[in-house]
PDB file of C-alpha atoms and ligand atoms in Angstrom:
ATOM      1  CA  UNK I 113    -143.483 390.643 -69.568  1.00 85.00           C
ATOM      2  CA  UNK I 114    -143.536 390.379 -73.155  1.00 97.00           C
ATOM      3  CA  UNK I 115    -140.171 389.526 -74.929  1.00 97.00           C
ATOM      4  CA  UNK I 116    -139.222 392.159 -77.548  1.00 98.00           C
ATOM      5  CA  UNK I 117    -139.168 390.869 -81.044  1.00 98.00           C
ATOM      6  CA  UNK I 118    -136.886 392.853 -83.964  1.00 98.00           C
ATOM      7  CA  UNK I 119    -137.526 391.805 -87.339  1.00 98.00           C
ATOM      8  CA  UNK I 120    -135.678 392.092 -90.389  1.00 98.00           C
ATOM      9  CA  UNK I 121    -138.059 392.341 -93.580  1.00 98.00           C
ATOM     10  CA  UNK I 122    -135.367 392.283 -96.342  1.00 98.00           C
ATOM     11  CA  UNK I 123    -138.304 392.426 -98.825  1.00 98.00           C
ATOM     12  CA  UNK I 124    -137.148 392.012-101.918  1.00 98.00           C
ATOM     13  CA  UNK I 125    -133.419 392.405-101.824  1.00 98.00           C
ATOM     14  CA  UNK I 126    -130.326 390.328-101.625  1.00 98.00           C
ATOM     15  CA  UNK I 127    -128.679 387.540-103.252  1.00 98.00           C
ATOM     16  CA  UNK I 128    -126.838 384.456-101.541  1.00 98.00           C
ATOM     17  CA  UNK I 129    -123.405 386.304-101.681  1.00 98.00           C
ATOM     18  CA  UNK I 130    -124.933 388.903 -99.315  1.00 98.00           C
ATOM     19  CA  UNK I 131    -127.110 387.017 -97.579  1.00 98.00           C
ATOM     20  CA  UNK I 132    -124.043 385.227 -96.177  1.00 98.00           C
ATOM     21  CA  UNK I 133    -122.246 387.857 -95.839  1.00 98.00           C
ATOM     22  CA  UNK I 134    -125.292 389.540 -93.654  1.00 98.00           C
ATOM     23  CA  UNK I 135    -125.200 386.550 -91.431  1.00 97.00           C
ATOM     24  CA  UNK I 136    -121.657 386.226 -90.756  1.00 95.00           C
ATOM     25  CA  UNK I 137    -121.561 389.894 -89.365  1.00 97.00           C
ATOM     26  CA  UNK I 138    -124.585 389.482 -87.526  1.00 96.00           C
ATOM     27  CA  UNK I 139    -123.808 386.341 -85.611  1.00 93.00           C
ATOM     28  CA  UNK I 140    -120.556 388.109 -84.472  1.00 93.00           C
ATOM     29  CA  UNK I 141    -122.534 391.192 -83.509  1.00 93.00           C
ATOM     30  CA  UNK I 142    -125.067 388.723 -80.852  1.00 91.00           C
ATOM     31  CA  UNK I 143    -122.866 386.099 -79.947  1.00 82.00           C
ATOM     32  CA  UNK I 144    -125.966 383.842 -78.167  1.00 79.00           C
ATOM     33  CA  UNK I 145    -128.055 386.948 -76.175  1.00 76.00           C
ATOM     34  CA  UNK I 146    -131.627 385.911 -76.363  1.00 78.00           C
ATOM     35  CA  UNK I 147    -133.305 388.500 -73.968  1.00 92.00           C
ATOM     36  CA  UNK I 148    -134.566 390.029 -77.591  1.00 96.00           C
ATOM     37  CA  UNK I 149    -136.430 388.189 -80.225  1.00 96.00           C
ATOM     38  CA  UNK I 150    -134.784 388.374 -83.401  1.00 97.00           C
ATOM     39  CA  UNK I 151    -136.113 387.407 -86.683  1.00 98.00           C
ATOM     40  CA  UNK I 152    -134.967 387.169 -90.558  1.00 98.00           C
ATOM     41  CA  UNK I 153    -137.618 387.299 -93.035  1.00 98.00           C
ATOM     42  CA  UNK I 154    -135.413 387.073 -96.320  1.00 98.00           C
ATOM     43  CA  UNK I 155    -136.947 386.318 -99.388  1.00 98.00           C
ATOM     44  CA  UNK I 156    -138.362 382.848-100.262  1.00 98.00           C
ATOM     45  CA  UNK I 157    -134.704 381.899-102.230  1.00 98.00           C
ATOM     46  CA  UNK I 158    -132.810 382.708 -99.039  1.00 98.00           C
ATOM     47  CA  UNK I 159    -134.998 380.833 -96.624  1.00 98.00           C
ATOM     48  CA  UNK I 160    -132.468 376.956 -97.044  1.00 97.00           C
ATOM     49  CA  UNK I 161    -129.497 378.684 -97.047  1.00 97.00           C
ATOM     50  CA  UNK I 162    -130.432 380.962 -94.209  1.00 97.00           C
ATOM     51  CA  UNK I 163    -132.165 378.345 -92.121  1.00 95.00           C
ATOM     52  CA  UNK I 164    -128.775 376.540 -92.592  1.00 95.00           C
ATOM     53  CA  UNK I 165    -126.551 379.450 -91.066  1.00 95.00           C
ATOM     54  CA  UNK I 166    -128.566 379.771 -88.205  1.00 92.00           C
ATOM     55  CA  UNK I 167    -129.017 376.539 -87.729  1.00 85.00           C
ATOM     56  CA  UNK I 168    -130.283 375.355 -84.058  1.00 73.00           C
ATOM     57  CA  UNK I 169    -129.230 379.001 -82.976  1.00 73.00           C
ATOM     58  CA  UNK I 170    -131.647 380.154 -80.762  1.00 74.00           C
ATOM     59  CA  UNK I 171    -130.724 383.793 -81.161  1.00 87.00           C
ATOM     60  CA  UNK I 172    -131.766 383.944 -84.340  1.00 95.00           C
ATOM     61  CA  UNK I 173    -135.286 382.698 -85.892  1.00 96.00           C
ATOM     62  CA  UNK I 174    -136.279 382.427 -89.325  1.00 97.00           C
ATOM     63  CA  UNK I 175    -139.735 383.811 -90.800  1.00 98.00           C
ATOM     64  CA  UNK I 176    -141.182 384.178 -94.473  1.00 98.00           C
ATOM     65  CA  UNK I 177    -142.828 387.530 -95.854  1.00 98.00           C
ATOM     66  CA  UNK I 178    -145.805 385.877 -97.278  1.00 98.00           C
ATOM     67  CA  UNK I 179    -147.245 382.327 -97.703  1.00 98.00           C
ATOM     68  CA  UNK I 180    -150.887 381.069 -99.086  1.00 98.00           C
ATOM     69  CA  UNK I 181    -153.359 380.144 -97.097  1.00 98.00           C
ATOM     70  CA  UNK I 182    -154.391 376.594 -98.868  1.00 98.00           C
ATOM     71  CA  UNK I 183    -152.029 373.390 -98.094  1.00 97.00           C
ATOM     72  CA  UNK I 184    -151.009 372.746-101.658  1.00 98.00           C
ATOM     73  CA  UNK I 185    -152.380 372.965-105.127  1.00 98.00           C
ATOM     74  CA  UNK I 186    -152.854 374.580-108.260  1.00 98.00           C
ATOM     75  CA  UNK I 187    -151.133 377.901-107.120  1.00 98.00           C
ATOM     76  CA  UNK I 188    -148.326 378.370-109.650  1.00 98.00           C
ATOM     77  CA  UNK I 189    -145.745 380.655-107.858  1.00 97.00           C
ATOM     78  CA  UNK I 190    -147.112 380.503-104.210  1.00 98.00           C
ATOM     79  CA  UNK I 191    -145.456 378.773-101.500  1.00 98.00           C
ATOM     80  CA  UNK I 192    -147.181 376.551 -98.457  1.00 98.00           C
ATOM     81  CA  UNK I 193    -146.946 376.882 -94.928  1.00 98.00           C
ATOM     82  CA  UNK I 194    -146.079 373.288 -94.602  1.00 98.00           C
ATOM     83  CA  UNK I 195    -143.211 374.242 -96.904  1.00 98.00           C
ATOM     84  CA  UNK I 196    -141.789 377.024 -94.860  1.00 98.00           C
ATOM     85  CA  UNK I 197    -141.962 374.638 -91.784  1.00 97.00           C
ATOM     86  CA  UNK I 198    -139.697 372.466 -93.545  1.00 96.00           C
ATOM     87  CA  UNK I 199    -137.249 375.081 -93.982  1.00 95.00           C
ATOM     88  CA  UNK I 200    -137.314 375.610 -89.947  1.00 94.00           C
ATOM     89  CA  UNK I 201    -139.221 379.091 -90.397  1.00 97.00           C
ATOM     90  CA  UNK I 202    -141.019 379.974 -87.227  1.00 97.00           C
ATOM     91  CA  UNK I 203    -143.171 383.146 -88.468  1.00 98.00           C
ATOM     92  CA  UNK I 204    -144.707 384.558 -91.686  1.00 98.00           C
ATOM     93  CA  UNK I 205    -145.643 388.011 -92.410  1.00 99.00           C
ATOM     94  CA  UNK I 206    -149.113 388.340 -93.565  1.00 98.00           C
ATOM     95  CA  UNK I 207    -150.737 391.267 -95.250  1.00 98.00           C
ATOM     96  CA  UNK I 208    -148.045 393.352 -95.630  1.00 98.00           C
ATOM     97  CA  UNK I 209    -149.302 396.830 -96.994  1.00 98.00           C
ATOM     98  CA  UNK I 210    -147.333 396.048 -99.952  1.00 98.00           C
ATOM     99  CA  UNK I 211    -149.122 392.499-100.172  1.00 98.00           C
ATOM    100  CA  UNK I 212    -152.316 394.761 -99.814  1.00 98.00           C
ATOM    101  CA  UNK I 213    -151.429 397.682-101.821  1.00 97.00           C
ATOM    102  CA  UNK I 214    -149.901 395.831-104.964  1.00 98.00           C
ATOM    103  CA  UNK I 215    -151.177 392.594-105.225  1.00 98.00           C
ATOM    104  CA  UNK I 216    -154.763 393.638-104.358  1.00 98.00           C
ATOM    105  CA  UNK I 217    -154.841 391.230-100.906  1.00 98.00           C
ATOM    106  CA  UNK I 218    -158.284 391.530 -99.122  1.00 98.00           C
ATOM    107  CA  UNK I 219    -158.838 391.874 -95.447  1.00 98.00           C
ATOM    108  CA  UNK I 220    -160.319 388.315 -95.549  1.00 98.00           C
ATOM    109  CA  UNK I 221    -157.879 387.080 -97.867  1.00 98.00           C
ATOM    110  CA  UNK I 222    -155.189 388.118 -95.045  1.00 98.00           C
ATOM    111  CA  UNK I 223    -157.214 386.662 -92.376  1.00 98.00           C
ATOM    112  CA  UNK I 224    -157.129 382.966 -94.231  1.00 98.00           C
ATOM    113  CA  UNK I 225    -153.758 382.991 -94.494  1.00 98.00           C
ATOM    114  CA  UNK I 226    -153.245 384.259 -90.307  1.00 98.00           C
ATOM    115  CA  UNK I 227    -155.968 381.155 -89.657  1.00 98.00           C
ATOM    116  CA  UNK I 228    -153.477 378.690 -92.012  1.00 98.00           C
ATOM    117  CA  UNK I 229    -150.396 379.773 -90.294  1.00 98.00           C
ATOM    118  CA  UNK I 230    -151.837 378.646 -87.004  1.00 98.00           C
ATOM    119  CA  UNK I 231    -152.709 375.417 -88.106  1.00 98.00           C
ATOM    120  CA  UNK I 232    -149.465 374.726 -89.484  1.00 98.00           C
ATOM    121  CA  UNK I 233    -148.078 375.668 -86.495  1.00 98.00           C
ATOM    122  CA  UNK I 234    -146.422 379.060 -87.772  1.00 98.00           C
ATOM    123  CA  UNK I 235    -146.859 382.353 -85.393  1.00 98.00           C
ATOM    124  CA  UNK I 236    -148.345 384.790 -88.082  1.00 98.00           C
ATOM    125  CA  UNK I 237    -147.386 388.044 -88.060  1.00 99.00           C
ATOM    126  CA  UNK I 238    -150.419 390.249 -89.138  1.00 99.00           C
ATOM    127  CA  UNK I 239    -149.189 394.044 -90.443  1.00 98.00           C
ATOM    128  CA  UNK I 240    -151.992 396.480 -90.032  1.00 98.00           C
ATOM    129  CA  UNK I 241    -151.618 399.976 -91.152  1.00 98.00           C
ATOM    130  CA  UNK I 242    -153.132 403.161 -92.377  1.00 98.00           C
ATOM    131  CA  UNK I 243    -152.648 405.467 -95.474  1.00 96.00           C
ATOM    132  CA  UNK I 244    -151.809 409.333 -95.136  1.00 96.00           C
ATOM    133  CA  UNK I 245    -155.197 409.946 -96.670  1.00 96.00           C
ATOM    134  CA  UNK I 246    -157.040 408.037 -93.643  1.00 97.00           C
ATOM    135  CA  UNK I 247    -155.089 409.331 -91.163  1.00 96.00           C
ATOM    136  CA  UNK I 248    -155.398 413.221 -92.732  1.00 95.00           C
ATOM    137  CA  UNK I 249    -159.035 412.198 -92.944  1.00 96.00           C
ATOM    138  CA  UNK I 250    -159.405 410.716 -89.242  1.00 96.00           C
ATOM    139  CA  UNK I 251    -160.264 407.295 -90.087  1.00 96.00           C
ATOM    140  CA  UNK I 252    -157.154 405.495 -88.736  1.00 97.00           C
ATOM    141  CA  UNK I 253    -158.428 403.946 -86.375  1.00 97.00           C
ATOM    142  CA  UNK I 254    -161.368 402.747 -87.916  1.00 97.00           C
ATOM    143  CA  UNK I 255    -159.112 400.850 -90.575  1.00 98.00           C
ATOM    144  CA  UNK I 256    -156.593 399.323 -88.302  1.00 98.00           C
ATOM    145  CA  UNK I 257    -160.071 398.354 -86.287  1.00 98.00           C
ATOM    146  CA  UNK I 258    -161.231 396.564 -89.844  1.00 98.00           C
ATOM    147  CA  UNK I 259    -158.103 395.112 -90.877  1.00 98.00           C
ATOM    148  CA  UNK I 260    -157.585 393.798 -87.481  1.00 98.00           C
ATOM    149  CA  UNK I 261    -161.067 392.042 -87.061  1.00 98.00           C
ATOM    150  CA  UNK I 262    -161.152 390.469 -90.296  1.00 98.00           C
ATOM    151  CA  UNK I 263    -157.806 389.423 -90.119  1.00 98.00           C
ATOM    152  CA  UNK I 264    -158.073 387.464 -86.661  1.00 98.00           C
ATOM    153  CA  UNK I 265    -161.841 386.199 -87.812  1.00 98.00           C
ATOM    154  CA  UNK I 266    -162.127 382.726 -86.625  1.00 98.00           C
ATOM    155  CA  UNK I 267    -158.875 382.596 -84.519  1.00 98.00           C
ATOM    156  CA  UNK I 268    -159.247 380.311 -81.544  1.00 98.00           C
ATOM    157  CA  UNK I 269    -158.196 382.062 -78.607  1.00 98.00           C
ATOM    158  CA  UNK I 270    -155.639 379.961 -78.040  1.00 98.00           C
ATOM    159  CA  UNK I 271    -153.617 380.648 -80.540  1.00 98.00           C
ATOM    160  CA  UNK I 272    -153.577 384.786 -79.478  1.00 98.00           C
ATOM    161  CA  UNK I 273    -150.352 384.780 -77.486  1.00 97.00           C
ATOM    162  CA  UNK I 274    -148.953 383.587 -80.501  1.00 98.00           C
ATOM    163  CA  UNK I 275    -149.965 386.019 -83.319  1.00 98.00           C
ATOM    164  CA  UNK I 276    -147.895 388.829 -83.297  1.00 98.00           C
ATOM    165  CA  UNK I 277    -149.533 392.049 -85.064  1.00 98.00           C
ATOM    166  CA  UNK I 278    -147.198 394.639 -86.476  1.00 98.00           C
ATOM    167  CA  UNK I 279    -148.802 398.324 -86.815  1.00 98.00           C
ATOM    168  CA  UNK I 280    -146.911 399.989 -89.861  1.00 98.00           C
ATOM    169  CA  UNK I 281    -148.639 402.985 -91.311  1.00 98.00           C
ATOM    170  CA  UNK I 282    -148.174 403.343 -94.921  1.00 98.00           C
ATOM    171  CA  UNK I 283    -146.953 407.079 -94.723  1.00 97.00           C
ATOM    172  CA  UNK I 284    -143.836 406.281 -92.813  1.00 97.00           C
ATOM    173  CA  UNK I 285    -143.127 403.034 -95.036  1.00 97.00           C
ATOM    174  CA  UNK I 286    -139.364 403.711 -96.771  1.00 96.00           C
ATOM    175  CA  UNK I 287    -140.357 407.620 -96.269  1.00 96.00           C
ATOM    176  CA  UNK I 288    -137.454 408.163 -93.625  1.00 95.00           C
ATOM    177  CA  UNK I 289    -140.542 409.914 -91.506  1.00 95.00           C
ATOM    178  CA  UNK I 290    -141.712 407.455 -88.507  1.00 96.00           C
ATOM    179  CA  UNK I 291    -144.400 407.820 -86.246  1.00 96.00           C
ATOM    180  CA  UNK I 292    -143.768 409.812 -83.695  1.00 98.00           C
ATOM    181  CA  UNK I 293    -142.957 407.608 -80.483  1.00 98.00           C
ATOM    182  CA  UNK I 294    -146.243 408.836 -79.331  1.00 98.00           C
ATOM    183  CA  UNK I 295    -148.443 408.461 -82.371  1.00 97.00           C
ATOM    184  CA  UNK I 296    -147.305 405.154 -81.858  1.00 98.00           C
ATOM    185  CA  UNK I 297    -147.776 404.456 -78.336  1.00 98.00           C
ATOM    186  CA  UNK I 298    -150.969 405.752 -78.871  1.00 98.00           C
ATOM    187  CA  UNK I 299    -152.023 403.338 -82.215  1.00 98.00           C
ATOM    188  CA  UNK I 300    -150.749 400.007 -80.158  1.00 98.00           C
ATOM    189  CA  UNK I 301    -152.575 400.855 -77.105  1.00 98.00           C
ATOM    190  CA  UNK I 302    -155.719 401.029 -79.517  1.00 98.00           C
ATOM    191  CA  UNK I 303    -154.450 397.719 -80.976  1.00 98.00           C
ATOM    192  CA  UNK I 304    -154.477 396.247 -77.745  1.00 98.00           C
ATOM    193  CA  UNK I 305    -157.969 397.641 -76.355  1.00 98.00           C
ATOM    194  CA  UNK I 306    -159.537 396.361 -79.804  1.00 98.00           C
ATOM    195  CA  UNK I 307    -158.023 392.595 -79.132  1.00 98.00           C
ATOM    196  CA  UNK I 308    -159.389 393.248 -75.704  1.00 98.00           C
ATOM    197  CA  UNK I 309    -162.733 393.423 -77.042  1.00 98.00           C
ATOM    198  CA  UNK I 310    -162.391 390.484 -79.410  1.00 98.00           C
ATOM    199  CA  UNK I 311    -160.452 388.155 -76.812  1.00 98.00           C
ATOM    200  CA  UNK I 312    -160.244 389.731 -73.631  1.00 98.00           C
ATOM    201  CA  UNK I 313    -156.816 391.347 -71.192  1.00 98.00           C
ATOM    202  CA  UNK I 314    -155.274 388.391 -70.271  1.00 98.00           C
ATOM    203  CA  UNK I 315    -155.393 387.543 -73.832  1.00 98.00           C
ATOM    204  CA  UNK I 316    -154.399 390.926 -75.456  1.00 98.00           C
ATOM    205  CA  UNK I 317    -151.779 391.126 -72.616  1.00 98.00           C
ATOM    206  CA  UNK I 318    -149.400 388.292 -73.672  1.00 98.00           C
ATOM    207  CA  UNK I 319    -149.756 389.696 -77.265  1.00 98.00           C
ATOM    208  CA  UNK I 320    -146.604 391.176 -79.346  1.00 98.00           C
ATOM    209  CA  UNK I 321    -147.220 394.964 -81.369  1.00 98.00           C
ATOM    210  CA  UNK I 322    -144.317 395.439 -82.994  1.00 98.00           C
ATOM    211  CA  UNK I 323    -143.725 399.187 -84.606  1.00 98.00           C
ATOM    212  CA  UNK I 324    -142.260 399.189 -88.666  1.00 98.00           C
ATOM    213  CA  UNK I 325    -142.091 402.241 -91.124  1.00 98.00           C
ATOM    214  CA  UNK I 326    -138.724 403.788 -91.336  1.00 97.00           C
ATOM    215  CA  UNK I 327    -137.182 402.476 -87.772  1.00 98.00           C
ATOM    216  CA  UNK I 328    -133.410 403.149 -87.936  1.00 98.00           C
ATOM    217  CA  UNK I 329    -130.862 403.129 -84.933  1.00 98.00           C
ATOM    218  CA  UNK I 330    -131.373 406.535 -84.129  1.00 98.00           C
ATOM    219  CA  UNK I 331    -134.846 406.080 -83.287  1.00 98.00           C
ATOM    220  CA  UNK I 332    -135.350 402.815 -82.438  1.00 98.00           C
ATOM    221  CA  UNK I 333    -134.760 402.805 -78.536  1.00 98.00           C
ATOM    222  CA  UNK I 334    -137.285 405.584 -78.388  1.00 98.00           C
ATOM    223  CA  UNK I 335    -140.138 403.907 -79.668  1.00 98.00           C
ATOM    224  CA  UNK I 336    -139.295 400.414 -78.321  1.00 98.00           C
ATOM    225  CA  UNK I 337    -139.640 402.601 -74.714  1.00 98.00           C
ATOM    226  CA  UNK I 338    -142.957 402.926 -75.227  1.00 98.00           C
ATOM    227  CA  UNK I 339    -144.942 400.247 -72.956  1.00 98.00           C
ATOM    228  CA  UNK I 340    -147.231 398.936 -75.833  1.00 98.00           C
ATOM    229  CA  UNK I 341    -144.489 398.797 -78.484  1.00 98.00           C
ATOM    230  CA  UNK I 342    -143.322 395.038 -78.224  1.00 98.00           C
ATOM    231  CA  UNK I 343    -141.203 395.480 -81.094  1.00 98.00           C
ATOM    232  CA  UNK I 344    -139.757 396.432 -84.392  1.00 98.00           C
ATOM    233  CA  UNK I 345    -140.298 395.088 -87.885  1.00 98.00           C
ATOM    234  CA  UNK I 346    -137.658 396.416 -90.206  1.00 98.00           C
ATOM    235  CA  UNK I 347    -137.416 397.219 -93.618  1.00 98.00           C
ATOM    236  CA  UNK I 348    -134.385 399.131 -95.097  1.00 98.00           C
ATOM    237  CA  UNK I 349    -132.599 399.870 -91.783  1.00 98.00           C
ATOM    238  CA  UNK I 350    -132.254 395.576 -91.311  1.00 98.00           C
ATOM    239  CA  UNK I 351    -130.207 395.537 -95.046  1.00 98.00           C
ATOM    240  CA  UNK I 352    -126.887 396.124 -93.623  1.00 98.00           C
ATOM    241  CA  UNK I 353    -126.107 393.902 -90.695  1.00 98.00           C
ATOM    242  CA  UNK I 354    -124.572 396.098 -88.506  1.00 97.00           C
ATOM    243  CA  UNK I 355    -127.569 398.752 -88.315  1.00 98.00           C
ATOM    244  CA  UNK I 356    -129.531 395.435 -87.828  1.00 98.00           C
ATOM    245  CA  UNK I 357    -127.738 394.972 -84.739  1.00 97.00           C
ATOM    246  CA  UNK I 358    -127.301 398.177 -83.759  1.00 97.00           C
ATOM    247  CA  UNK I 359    -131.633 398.104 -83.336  1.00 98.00           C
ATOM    248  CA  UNK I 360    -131.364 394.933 -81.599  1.00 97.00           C
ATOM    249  CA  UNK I 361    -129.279 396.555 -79.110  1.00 96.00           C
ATOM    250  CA  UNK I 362    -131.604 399.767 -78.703  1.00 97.00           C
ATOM    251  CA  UNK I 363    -134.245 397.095 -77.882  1.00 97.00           C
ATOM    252  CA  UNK I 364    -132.330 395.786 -75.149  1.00 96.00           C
ATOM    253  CA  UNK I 365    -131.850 399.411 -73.792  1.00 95.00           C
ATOM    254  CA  UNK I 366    -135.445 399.471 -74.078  1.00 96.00           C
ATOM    255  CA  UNK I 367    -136.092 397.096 -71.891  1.00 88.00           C
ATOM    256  CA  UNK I 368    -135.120 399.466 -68.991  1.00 72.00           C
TER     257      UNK I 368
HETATM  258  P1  13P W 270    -138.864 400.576 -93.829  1.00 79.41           P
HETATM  259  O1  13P W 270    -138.194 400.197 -92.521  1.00 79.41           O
HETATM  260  O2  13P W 270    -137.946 400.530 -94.996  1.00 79.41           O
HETATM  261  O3  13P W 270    -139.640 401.857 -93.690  1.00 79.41           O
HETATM  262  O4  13P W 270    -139.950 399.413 -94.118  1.00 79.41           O
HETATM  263  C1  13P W 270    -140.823 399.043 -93.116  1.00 79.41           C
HETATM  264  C2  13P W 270    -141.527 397.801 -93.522  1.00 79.41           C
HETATM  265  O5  13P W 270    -142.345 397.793 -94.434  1.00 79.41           O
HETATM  266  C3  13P W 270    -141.184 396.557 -92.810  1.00 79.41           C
HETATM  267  O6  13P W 270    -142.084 395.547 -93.079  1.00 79.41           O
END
């Protein structure tokens, strides 16, 4: 059975005042549970002082929101994976629509960096999603099938069970309108025949989805009850620390 994993994608908000603050509740709120997953992807300033409040907790993991795909260089205002693995982050988020939409990231530019993270030993997690106008215009799944292909190009099987993919479609982004539990459902189980294809079941099987684009407490459990939906990445819901933990919980009652 795959472990739910609940992400918090503060994006970019917070300072260390509230960072701390955030952490302090949130400890309190999970004690040491670890039947869910639960990630912090602050931004890049946060990362030491966050890694240091969690410190060998293991129910709470550290993960960026974006890294570059070379191992150092003439990159002036990037960051390396080997640098976020010295901060004790576990994950990265790669090719966030935002990454995509506003800094002009390319399918294969996405698909270096999910390549790099492996090597470094970093679990990527690859955000695939598409716009109103594809979905109005019935090309959905044709994108997520693009975005998906070129961004696990040249992945080594073995390093499948630990990519995590997280479907957000851009429409539902900070809109306050999710997917419907069942246009979900319905997107990951897609997800999961097309890395199927690529791989094959076994392989696709041990593989996180998680859902993001406007998941709040009130809907959470819901969509975490579907079978293929592994998960939650969070954007403005995972801000205040008690509606953080208030989805963590609904993905324990998801669990059945
Ligand atoms: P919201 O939860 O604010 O819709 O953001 C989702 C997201 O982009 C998480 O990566």
């Amino acid at each position: 059975m795959r472990k739910k994993l609940v992400a918090a994608n503060w994006k970019m908000h917070k300072i260390t005042a509230e960072a701390r603050s955030f952490l302090e509740t949130l400890k309190l709120e999970l004690g040491e549970e670890t039947d869910v997953e639960v990630l912090l992807a602050p931004p890049f300033t946060l990362l030491p002082l966050c890694s240091q409040m969690v410190g060998e907790s293991a129910a709470i993991k550290l993960g960026a929101q974006n890294m570059h795909p070379a191992k150092a260089g003439a990159f002036t205002g990037e960051i390396s994976a080997q640098m976020l693995r010295d901060l004790f982050v576990r994950y990265v988020i790669v090719g966030h629509s935002e990454r995509r939409a506003i800094f002009g990231e390319s399918d294969q530019f996405v698909g270096e960096k999910v390549r790099a993270a492996h090597e470094a030993s970093l679990r990527p997690i690859l955000c695939v999603g598409e716009t109103l106008a594809h979905r109005e215009g019935s090309q959905h799944e044709s994108v997520i099938d693009r975005q998906l292909t070129a961004g696990l190009e040249g992945v080594d099987a073995k390093h499948i069970p630990d990519t995590v993919v997280a479907y957000e479609p851009v429409w539902a982004i900070g809109t306050g309108h999710n997917a419907t539990p069942a246009q979900a459902q319905e997107m990951h189980a897609h997800i999961r025949a097309v890395i199927t294809r690529l791989y094959d079941a076994a392989h696709a099987d041990r593989v996180r989805i998680q859902y993001g684009g406007s998941v709040k407490p009130e809907n959470a459990e819901e969509l975490m009850r579907q079978p293929d939906i592994d998960g939650a990445l969070v954007g403005g819901a995972s801000l205040e620390a008690r509606s953080f933990a208030a989805i963590i919980a609904a993905a324990r009652e998801a669990r059945g």
